[in-house]
Structure formats: structure tokens, C-alpha cells
PDB file of C-alpha atoms in Angstrom:
ATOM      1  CA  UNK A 229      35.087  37.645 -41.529  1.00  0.00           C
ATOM      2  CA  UNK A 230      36.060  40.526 -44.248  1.00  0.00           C
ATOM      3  CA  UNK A 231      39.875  41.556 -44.189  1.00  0.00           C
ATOM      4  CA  UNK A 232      38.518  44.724 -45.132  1.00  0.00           C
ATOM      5  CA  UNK A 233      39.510  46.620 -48.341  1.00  0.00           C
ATOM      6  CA  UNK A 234      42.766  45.600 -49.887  1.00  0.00           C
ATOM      7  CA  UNK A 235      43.062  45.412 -53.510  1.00  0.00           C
ATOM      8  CA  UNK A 236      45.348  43.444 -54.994  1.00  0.00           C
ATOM      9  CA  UNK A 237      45.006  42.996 -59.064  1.00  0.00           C
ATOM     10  CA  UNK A 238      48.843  41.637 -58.813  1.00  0.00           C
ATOM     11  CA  UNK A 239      50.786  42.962 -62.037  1.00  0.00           C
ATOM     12  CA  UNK A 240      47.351  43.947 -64.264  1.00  0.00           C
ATOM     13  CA  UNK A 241      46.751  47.861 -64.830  1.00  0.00           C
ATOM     14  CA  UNK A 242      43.463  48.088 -64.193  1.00  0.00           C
ATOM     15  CA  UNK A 243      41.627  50.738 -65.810  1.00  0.00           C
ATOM     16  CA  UNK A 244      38.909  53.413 -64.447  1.00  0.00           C
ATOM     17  CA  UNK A 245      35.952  50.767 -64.526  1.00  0.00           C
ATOM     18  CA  UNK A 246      37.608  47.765 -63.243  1.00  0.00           C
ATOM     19  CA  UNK A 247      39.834  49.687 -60.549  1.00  0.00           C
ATOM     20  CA  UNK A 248      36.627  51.312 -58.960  1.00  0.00           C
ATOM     21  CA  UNK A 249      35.058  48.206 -58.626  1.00  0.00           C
ATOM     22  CA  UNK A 250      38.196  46.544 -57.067  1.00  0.00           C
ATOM     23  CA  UNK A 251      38.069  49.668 -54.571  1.00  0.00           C
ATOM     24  CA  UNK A 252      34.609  49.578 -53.971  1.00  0.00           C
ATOM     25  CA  UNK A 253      34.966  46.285 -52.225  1.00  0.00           C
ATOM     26  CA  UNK A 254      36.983  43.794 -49.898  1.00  0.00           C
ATOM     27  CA  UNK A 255      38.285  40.142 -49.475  1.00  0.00           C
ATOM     28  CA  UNK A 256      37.584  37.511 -46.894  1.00  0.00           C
ATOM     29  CA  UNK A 257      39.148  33.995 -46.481  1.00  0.00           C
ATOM     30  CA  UNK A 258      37.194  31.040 -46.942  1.00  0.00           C
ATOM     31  CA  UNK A 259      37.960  27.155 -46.438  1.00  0.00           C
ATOM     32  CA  UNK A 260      35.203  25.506 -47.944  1.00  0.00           C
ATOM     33  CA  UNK A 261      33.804  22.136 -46.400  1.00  0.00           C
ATOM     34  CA  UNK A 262      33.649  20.704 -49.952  1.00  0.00           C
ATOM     35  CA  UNK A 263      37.330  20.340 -50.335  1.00  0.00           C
ATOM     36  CA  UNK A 264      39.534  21.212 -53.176  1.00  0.00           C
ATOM     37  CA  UNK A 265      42.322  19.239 -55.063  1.00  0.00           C
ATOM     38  CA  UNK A 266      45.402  21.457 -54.244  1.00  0.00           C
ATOM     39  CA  UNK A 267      44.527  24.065 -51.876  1.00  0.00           C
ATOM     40  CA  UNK A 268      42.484  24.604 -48.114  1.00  0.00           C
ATOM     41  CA  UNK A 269      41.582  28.385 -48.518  1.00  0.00           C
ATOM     42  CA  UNK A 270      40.698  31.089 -50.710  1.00  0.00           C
ATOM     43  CA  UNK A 271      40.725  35.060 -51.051  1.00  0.00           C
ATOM     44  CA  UNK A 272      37.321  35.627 -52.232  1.00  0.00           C
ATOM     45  CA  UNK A 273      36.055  38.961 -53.281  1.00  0.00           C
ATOM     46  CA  UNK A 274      33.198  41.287 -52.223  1.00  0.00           C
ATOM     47  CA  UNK A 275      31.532  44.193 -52.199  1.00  0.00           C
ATOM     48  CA  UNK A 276      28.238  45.358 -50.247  1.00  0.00           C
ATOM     49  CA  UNK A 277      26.063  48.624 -51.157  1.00  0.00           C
ATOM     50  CA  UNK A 278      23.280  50.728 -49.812  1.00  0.00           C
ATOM     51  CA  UNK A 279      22.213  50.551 -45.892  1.00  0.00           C
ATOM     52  CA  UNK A 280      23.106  47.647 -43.814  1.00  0.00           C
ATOM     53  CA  UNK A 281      19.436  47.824 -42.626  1.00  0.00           C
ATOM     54  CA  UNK A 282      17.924  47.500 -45.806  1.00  0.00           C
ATOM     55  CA  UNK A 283      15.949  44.235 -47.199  1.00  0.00           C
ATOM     56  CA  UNK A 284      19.409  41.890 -49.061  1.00  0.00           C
ATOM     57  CA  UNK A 285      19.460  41.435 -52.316  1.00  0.00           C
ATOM     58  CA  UNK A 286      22.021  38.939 -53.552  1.00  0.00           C
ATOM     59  CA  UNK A 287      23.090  39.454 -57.087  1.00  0.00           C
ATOM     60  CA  UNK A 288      24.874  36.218 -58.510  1.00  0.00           C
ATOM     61  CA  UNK A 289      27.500  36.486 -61.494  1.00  0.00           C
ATOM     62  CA  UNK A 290      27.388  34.141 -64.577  1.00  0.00           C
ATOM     63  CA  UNK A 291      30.420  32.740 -66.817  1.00  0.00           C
ATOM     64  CA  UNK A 292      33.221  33.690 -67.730  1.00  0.00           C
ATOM     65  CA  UNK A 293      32.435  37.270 -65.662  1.00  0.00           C
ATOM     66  CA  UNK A 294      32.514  38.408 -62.400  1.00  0.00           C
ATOM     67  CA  UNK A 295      30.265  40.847 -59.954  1.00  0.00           C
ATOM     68  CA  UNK A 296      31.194  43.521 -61.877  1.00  0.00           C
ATOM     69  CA  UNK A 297      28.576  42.536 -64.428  1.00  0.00           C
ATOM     70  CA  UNK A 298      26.138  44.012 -62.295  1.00  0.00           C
ATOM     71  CA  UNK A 299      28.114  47.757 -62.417  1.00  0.00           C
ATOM     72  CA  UNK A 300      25.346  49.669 -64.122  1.00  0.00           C
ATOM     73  CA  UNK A 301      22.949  48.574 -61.829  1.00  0.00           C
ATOM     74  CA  UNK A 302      24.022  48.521 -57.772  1.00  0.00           C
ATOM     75  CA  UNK A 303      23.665  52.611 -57.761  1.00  0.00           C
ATOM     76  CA  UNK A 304      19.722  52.033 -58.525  1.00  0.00           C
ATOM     77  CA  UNK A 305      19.761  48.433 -56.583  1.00  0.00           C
ATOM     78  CA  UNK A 306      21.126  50.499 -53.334  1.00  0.00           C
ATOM     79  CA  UNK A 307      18.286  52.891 -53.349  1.00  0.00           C
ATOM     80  CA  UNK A 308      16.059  50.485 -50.813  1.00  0.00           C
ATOM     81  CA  UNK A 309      18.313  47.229 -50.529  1.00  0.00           C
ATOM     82  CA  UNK A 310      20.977  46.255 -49.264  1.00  0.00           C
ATOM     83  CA  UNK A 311      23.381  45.245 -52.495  1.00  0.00           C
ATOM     84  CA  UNK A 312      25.773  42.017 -51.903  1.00  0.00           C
ATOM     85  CA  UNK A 313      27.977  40.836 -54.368  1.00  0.00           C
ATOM     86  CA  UNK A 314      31.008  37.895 -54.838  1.00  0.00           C
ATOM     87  CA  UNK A 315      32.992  36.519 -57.020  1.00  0.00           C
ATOM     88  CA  UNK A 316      33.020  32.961 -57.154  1.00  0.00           C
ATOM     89  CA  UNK A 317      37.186  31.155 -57.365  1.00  0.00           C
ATOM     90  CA  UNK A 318      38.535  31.638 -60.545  1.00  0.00           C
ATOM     91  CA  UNK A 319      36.518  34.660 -61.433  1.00  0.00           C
ATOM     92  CA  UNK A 320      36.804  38.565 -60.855  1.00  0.00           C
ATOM     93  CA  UNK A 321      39.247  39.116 -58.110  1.00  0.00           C
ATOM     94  CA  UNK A 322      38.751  35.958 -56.476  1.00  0.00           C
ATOM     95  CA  UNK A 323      41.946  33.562 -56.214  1.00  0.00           C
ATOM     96  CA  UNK A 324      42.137  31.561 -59.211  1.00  0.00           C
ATOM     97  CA  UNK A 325      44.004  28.482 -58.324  1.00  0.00           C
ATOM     98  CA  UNK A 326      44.950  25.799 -61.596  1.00  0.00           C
ATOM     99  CA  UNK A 327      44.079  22.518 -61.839  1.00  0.00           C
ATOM    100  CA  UNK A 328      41.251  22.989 -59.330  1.00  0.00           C
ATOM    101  CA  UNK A 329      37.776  21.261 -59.598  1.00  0.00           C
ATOM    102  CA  UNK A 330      35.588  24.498 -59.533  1.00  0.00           C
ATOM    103  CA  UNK A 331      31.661  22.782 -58.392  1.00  0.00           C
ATOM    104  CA  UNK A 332      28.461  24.984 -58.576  1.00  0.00           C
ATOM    105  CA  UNK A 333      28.003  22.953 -55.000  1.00  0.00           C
ATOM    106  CA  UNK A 334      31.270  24.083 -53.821  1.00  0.00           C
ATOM    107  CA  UNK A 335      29.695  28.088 -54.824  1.00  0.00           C
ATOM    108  CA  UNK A 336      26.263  27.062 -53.320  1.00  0.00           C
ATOM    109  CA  UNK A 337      28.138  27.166 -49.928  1.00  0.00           C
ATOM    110  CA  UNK A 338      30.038  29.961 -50.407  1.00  0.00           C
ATOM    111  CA  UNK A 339      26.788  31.779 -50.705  1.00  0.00           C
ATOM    112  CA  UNK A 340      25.561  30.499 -47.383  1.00  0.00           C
ATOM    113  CA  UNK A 341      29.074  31.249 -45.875  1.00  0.00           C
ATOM    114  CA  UNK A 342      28.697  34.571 -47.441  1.00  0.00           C
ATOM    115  CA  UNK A 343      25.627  35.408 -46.129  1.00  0.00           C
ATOM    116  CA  UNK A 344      26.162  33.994 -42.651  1.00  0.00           C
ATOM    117  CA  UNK A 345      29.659  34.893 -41.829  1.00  0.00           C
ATOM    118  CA  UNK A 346      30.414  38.428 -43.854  1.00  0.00           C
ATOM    119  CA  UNK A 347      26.703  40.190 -44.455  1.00  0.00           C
ATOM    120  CA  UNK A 348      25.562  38.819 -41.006  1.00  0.00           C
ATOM    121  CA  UNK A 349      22.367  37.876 -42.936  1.00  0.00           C
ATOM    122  CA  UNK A 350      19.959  34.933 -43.075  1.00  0.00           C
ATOM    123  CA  UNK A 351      17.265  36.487 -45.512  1.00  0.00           C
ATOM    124  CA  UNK A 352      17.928  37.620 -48.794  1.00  0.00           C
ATOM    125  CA  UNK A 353      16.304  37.837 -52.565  1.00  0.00           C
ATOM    126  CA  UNK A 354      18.635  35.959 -55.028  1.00  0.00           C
ATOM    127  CA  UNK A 355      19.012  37.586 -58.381  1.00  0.00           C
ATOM    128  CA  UNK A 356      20.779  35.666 -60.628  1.00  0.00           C
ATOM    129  CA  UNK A 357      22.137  35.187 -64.422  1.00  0.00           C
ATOM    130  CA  UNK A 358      24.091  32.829 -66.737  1.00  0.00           C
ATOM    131  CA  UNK A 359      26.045  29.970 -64.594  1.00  0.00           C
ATOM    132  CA  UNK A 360      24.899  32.165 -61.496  1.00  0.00           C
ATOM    133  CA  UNK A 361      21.142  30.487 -61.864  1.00  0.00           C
ATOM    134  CA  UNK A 362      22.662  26.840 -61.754  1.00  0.00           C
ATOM    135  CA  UNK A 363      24.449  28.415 -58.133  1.00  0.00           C
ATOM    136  CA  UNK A 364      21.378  29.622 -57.119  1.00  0.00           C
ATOM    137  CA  UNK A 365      19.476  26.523 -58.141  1.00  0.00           C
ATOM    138  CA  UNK A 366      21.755  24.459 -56.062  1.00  0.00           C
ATOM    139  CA  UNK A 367      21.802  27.239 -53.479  1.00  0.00           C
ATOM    140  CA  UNK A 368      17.734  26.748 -52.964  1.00  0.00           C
ATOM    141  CA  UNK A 369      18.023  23.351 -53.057  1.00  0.00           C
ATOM    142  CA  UNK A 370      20.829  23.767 -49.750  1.00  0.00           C
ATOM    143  CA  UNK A 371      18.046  25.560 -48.573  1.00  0.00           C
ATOM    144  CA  UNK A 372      15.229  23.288 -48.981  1.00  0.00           C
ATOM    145  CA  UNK A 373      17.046  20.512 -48.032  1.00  0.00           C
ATOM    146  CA  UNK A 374      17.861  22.060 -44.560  1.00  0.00           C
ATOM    147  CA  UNK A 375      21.421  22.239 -45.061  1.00  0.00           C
ATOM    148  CA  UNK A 376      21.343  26.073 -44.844  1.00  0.00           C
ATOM    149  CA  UNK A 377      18.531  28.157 -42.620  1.00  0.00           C
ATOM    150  CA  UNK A 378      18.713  31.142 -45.070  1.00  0.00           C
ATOM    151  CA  UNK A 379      15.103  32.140 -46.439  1.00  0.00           C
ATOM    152  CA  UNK A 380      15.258  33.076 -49.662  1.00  0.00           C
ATOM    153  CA  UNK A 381      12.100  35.491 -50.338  1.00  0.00           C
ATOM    154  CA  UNK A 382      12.320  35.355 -53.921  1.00  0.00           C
ATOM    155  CA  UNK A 383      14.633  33.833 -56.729  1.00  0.00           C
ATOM    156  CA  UNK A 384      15.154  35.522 -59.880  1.00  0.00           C
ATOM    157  CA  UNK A 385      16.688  33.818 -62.928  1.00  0.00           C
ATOM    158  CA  UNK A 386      18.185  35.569 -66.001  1.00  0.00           C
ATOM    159  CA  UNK A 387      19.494  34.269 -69.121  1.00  0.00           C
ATOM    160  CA  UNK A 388      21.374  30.484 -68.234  1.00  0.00           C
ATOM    161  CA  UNK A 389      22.206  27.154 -69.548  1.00  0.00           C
ATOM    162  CA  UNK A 390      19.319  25.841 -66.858  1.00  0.00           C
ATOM    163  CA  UNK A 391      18.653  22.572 -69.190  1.00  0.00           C
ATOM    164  CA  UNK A 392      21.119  22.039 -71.594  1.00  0.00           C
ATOM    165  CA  UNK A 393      19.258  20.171 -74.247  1.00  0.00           C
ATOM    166  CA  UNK A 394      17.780  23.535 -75.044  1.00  0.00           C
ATOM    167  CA  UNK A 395      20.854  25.919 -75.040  1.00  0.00           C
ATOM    168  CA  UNK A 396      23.219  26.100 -78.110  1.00  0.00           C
ATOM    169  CA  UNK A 397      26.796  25.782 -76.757  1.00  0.00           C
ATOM    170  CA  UNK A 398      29.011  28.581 -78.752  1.00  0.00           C
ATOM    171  CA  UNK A 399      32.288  26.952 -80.732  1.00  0.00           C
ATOM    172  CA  UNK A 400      34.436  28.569 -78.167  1.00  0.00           C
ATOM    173  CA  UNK A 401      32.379  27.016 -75.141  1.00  0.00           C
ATOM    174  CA  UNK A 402      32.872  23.067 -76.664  1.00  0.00           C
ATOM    175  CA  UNK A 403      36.583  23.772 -77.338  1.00  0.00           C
ATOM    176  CA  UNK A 404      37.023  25.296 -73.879  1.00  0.00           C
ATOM    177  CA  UNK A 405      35.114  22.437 -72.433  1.00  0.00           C
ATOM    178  CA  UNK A 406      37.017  19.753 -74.049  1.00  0.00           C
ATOM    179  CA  UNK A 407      40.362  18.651 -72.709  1.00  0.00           C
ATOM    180  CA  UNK A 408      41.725  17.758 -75.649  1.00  0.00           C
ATOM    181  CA  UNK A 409      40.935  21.383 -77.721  1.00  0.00           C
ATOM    182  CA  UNK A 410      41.634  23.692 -74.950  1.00  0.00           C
ATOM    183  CA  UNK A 411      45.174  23.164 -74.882  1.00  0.00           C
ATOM    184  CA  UNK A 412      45.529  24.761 -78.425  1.00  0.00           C
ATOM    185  CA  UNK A 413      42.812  27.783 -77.616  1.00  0.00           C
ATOM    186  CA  UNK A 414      44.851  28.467 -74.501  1.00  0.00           C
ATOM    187  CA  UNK A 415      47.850  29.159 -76.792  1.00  0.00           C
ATOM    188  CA  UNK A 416      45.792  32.082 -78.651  1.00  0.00           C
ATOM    189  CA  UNK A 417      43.284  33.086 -76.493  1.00  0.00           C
ATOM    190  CA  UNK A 418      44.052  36.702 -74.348  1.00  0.00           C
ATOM    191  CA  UNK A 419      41.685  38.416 -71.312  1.00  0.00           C
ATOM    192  CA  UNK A 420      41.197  40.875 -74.668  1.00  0.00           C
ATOM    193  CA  UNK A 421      40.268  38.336 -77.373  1.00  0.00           C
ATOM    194  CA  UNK A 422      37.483  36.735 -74.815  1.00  0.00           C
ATOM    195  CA  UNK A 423      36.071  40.156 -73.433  1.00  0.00           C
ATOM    196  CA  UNK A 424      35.888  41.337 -77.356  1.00  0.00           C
ATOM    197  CA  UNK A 425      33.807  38.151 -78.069  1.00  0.00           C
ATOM    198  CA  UNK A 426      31.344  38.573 -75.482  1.00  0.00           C
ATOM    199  CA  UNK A 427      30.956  42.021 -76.690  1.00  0.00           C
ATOM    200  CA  UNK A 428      30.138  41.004 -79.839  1.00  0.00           C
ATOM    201  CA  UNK A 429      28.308  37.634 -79.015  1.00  0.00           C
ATOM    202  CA  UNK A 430      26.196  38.594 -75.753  1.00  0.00           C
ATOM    203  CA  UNK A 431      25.761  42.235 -75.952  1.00  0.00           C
ATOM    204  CA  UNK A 432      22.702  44.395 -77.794  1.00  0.00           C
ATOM    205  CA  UNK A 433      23.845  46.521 -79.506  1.00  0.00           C
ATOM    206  CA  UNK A 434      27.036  45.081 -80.266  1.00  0.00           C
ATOM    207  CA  UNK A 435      29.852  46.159 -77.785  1.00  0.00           C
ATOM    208  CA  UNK A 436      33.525  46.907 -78.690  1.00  0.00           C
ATOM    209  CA  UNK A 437      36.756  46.691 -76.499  1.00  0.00           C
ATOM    210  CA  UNK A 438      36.797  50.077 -76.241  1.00  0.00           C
ATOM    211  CA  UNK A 439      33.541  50.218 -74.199  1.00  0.00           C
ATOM    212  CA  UNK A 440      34.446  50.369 -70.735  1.00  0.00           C
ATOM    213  CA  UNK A 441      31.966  47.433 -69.977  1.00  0.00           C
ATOM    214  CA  UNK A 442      33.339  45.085 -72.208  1.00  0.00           C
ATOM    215  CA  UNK A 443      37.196  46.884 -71.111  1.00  0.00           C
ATOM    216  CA  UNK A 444      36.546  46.204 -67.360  1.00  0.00           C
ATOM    217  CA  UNK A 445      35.792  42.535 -68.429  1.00  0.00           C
ATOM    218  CA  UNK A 446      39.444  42.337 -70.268  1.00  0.00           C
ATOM    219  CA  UNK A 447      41.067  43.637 -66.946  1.00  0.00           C
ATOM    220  CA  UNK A 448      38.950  41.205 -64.935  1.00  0.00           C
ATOM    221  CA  UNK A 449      39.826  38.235 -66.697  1.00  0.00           C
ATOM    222  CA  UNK A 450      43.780  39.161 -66.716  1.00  0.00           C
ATOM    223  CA  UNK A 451      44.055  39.597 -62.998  1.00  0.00           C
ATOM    224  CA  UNK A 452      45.290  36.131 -61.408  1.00  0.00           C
ATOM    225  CA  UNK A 453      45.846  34.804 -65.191  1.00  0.00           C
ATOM    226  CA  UNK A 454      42.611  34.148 -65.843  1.00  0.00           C
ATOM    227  CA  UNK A 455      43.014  32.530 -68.890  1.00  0.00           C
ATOM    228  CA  UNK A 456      44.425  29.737 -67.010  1.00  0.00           C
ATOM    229  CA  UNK A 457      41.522  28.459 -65.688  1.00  0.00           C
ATOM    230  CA  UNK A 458      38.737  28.921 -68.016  1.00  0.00           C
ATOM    231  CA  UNK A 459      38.828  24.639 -68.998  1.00  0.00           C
ATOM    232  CA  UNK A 460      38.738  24.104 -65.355  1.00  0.00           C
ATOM    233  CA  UNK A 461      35.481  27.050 -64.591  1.00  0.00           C
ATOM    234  CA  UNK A 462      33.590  26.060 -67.263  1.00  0.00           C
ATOM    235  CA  UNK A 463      33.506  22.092 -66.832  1.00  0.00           C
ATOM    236  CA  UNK A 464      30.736  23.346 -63.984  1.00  0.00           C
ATOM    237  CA  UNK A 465      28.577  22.341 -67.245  1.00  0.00           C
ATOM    238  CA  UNK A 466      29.064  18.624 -66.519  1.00  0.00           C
ATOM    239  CA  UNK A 467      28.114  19.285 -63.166  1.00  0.00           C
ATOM    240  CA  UNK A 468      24.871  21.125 -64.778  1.00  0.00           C
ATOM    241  CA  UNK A 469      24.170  18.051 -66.901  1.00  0.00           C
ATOM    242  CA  UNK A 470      24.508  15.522 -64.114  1.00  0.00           C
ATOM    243  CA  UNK A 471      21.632  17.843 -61.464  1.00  0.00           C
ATOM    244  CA  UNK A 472      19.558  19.904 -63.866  1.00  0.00           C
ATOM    245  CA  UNK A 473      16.589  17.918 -63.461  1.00  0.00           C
ATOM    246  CA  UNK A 474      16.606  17.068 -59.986  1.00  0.00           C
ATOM    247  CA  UNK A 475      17.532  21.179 -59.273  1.00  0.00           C
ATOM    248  CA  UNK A 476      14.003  22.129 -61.433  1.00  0.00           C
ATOM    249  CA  UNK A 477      12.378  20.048 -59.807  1.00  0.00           C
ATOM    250  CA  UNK A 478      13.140  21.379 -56.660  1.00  0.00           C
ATOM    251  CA  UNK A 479      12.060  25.070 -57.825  1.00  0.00           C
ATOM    252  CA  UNK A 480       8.715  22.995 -58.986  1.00  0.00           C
ATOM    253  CA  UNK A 481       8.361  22.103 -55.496  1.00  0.00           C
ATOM    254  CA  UNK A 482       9.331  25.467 -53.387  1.00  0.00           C
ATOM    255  CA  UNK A 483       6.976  28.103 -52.316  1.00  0.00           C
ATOM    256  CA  UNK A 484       9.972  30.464 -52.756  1.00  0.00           C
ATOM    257  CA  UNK A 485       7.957  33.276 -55.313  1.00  0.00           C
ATOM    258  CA  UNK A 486      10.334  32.855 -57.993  1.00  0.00           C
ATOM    259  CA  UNK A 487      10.909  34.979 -61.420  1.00  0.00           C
ATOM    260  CA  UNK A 488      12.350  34.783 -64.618  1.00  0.00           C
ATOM    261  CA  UNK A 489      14.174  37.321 -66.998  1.00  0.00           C
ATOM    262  CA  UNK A 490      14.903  36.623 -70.261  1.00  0.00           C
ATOM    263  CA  UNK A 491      16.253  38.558 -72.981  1.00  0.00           C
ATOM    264  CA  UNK A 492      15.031  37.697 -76.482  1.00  0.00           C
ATOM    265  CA  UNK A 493      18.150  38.097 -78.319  1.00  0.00           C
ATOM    266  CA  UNK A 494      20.295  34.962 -76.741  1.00  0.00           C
ATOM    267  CA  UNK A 495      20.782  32.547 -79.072  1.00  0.00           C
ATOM    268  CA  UNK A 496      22.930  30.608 -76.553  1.00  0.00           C
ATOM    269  CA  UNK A 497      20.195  30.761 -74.033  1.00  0.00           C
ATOM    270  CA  UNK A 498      16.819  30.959 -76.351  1.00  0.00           C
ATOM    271  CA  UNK A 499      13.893  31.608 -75.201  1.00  0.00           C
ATOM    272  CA  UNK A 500      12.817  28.149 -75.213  1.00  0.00           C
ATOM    273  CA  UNK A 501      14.903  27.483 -72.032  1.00  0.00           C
ATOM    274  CA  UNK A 502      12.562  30.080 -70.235  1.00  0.00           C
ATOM    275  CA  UNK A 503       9.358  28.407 -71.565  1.00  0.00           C
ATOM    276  CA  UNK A 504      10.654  24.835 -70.443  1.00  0.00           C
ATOM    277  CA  UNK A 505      11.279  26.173 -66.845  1.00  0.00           C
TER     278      UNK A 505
END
């Protein structure tokens, strides 16, 4: 169940963007079945909007970002559904624990115990972008499989690394991904340095630090030290690599009505993923 509302960036200022967010929502304390190398339970971050009658709608965060990707959109979202957000551990406000082995599996039950326990909801559409689609992918595939009795009504995939022998892995993502390169980037790299990248590498137009998107994402990624665990968050794309097939073939299989969204400009993420899907 939620603790309710109590924010806790520990010694980051947040700024306007980020600290509405962080207000907007709550925490609740999860021990997750799939266990963890170091630690039993974890502060996980959320934040519900629009009526608690209203149809779900799930929006899923992608890497290296948080729920607060989806800022610009819950206000219109909220209008007829019922938003739900989380951040996975190690993003956002979530705890953000070192060393840890951070599983798209492991996220795929959060979800359900999201769902479940905290939004009292076994229905919901999935919306989903970047490493998000790979949770949601392994999310249906709970489903199908029986493990969970939520109905997804329809899945919606955005921009992703869904088969990797399509995507184009950025410099920064191989380094970061290798054990033997991240030590050095860790020694440069700053919540500011990565939010300015994205802003110039994922964004159309071009977005600068100063934007208070691509600001929020700087205080995001500072809060729990981040930085720490970016070579542990983003080995999930071994994990991708081991189950992409098997998790497309399962969305070949469902019945669940499912949708994708793909903008033309990702060069990480071309459009060729979308057509092999």
C-alpha cells in the first residue's frame, strides 16, 4: 500500500519542474519475489491522475528517465482516464541501490504489484516507450502466461531497442554498458552532462539544459546519485538480447489490440525496428 505523499529528493535542489512532479505523487514499499543481490525492499515512486473511476492507462518510462517523461502529457491523459505512473529502481525517485542486478522481469512484476496492490486495478491500457516497451513486453507475456490476471486492453509501443540487431547503440550506451569503460565515464559523467546529451541526441528540435524538460531530467538523475547506477540500469540490454524473440513472438500470438508509435527522427531506434515488429 502507498505511504502517501512524502518527498524525499535527499540533498538535490530540485527545481520548479522536477519538485512538482515529486509533489504530485507518493511512495510505496515493495519486496519483489524476484530477489535482489543486496537488498529485500524498495521505496518506489508514484503518482496517479484524473478520476479513480476512469478507464487506467498505464504509462511506462524508458532509459535513463523516469515518469516524469510523460509531464506534458498527464493534464490531457486525465481528461477521461485514469493516469498511473512509476518509476522503476534506480530511476526517478525510486531507491537506487549499487551493485544491484536491475531485470526488466524484476519491473514486469512491479507493474502487476502496482496495479494490484496501490491502483486497486486489474485492467489497464499500457502505453509505453524506450526500455519501458521491453517491460511491457515482458509484462504481457506475465500476462499471457497466467502469472498475472491483469487484462491488458491495448499495448502501445513507442520508440525502443525491441530487437537489437536493428537499433544503433549511441558511443555513450556501449561505454556505459561495458564494465571495463564505465569506470572511466563514471569519473566525468554529471546528472547535467547526461540530461544535456539527451537534449541534444533524442529531442526535435534540439533541447538545451536550460529547458525545463531537459532541467527536470538533470535533477532526476542527481537525486539518490544516479550516476551510480547507470552500468548496472542499462545492462537490462543483455537481458533484451537474451528474450527479444521469444517476447515478439508472444505479441504475434496475443489478441491484446496492440499499437505502435514511432517517431521518424531516431536514429537509435530507426524506423526499421517498427517495420520488423
Amino acid at each position: 500500500m502507498s505511504d502517501g505523499k512524502d518527498p524525499d529528493p535527499g540533498e538535490v535542489e530540485l527545481g520548479d519542474r522536477a519538485r512538482a512532479w515529486l509533489d504530485g505523487g507518493g511512495f510505496f514499499e515493495w519486496e519483489p519475489t524476484e530477489a535482489m543481490r543486496h537488498t529485500s525492499r524498495l521505496r518506489i515512486f508514484h503518482a496517479e491522475r484524473g478520476e479513480v473511476e476512469a478507464q487506467v492507462l498505464l504509462l511506462v518510462h524508458g532509459f535513463p528517465t523516469s515518469s516524469i517523461d510523460w509531464f506534458d502529457m498527464v493534464d490531457d491523459l486525465s481528461r477521461d482516464h485514469r493516469v498511473c505512473l512509476v518509476d522503476f529502481p534506480g530511476f526517478g525517485f525510486s531507491d537506487k541501490p549499487v551493485g544491484e542486478d536491475y531485470t526488466l522481469t524484476r519491473d514486469a512484476e512491479l507493474l502487476d504489484h502496482y496495479l494490484h496492490e496501490v491502483v486497486g486495478a486489474t485492467r489497464a491500457t499500457v502505453v509505453a516507450h524506450d526500455r519501458g516497451d521491453s517491460v511491457a513486453l515482458a509484462f504481457l507475456d506475465r500476462c499471457a502466461s497466467g502469472i498475472s490476471d491483469v487484462e491488458i486492453t491495448h499495448l502501445v509501443l513507442s520508440n525502443a531497442n525491441v530487437f537489437l540487431p536493428l537499433s544503433n547503440l549511441t558511443p555513450f550506451q556501449r561505454q556505459a554498458l561495458d564494465p571495463e569503460t564505465w569506470p572511466l565515464v563514471r569519473q566525468v559523467i554529471t546528472p547535467e552532462l547526461l540530461a544535456a546529451g539527451l537534449g541534444d541526441a533524442t529531442f526535435t528540435p534540439k533541447r538545451r539544459l536550460d529547458d525545463p524538460a531537459i532541467r527536470a531530467l538533470a535533477d532526476t538523475f542527481a537525486v539518490n546519485d544516479g550516476m551510480a547506477v547507470v552500468h548496472d540500469t542499462i545492462q537490462y540490454l543483455v537481458q533484451r538480447s537474451e528474450h527479444e524473440t521469444e517476447w515478439l513472438e508472444v505479441v504475434g500470438r496475443s489478441t491484446v489490440p496492440t499499437t505502435l508509435v514511432w517517431g521518424l527522427y531516431d536514429t537509435v531506434s530507426p524506423l526499421r525496428v517498427a517495420n520488423y515488429v
